[in-house]
Steps between C-alpha positions, in 0.01 A plus 500: 500500500550216740652180374161309582303744302742497207488116510119519492507735202747266309262206549203709380699613202573143404135401553381780270757403238317152512149654491569752221337286225160507682519854628350626193174303496220736401275413791785565736596834331138634465372431847810523724758736339300715258328723775824623654650540164220721392540705809885550450445580125244781613747651751778507244275667248401768749847563594632525154812292559763457224762277663322203666623183672266197591664304782441135540361523149445118464434400129462870419131543443483823685831641368387419141158677573684803629714531198201432255228713666712803634791508265763626752834584395661219711331181632696246710373168632711368791478162654711232681369194309692393187179311398271785540739738303539247228128519439513882531764529242287278261203732559666832417814633350397864581530461872850474651509199722748492804582246753512624878350510836253780600755584781800569257361644165729528204435871465682812594383761749201696367490292186122433470176703511284204631549169682202261514457140650192284515436188701858442602563753794448216752818337372719811554697627784241781500685788670823419312298478156327842565821678590644355173200630306548831663869496383436440134210751459542850400343772704122487446537143405205270547478155685203268471482188703206257456541245782333236699388692820328409824184711577638621825825515695605146591803490723704204623772474777856535394715478812451652837265814496539522122235470224519515132227487214431163327632475148174602340461874649168657582432837342628686798815291499558568131478865547767480786719309254456753229561792723803327662665472160430874429184473293192715544193283465271646220231229471420186664190271434382137483525354161148449356440132408214276385325342795629158418863612529462721815671230711804687354545786739728743325572875530665765270699768667651786274770729623717773390872595553502862604 
């Protein structure tokens, strides 16, 4: 990860530490975060995952749902914000809460059956994070990323004769990122939302480590 990118992530981490008390507002959770959470829960249930980590877990709402609704053997919530993790720890003592970045996860090789992340992928060093997800997953492991996404490829210049995707990947760009990290894409679709929240353009991409 480049120094400017790490600096941006550190600033975002501090901001979310300050915003943690308002993050759990019911209206925000119901209309913005609940739809991708529902999609991730469905993917995990279909996969039958037993060792699951929720990356950039925030205040732990999704991690707690995973533990309560799916009853896996191990549930982890990982975040960089101390403020978010403090609220997560108050929410549940059945989830193991850990501090760390998506690009350097506190797990050994092949330690998990599933990695999920929602509404945070745009903050990551995306290729590095997906490579790290691949490392910590066992063969056959599932990765589910629900992320803000442009509706078509949107490229911007990056030096002479070079182009790179903007930070919110299109569906095609997300597939390239997944395949570049070693995942086979199993499903990809837009997240269904009520009409009044469709200004949020998000996508779920589900892959498998083969």
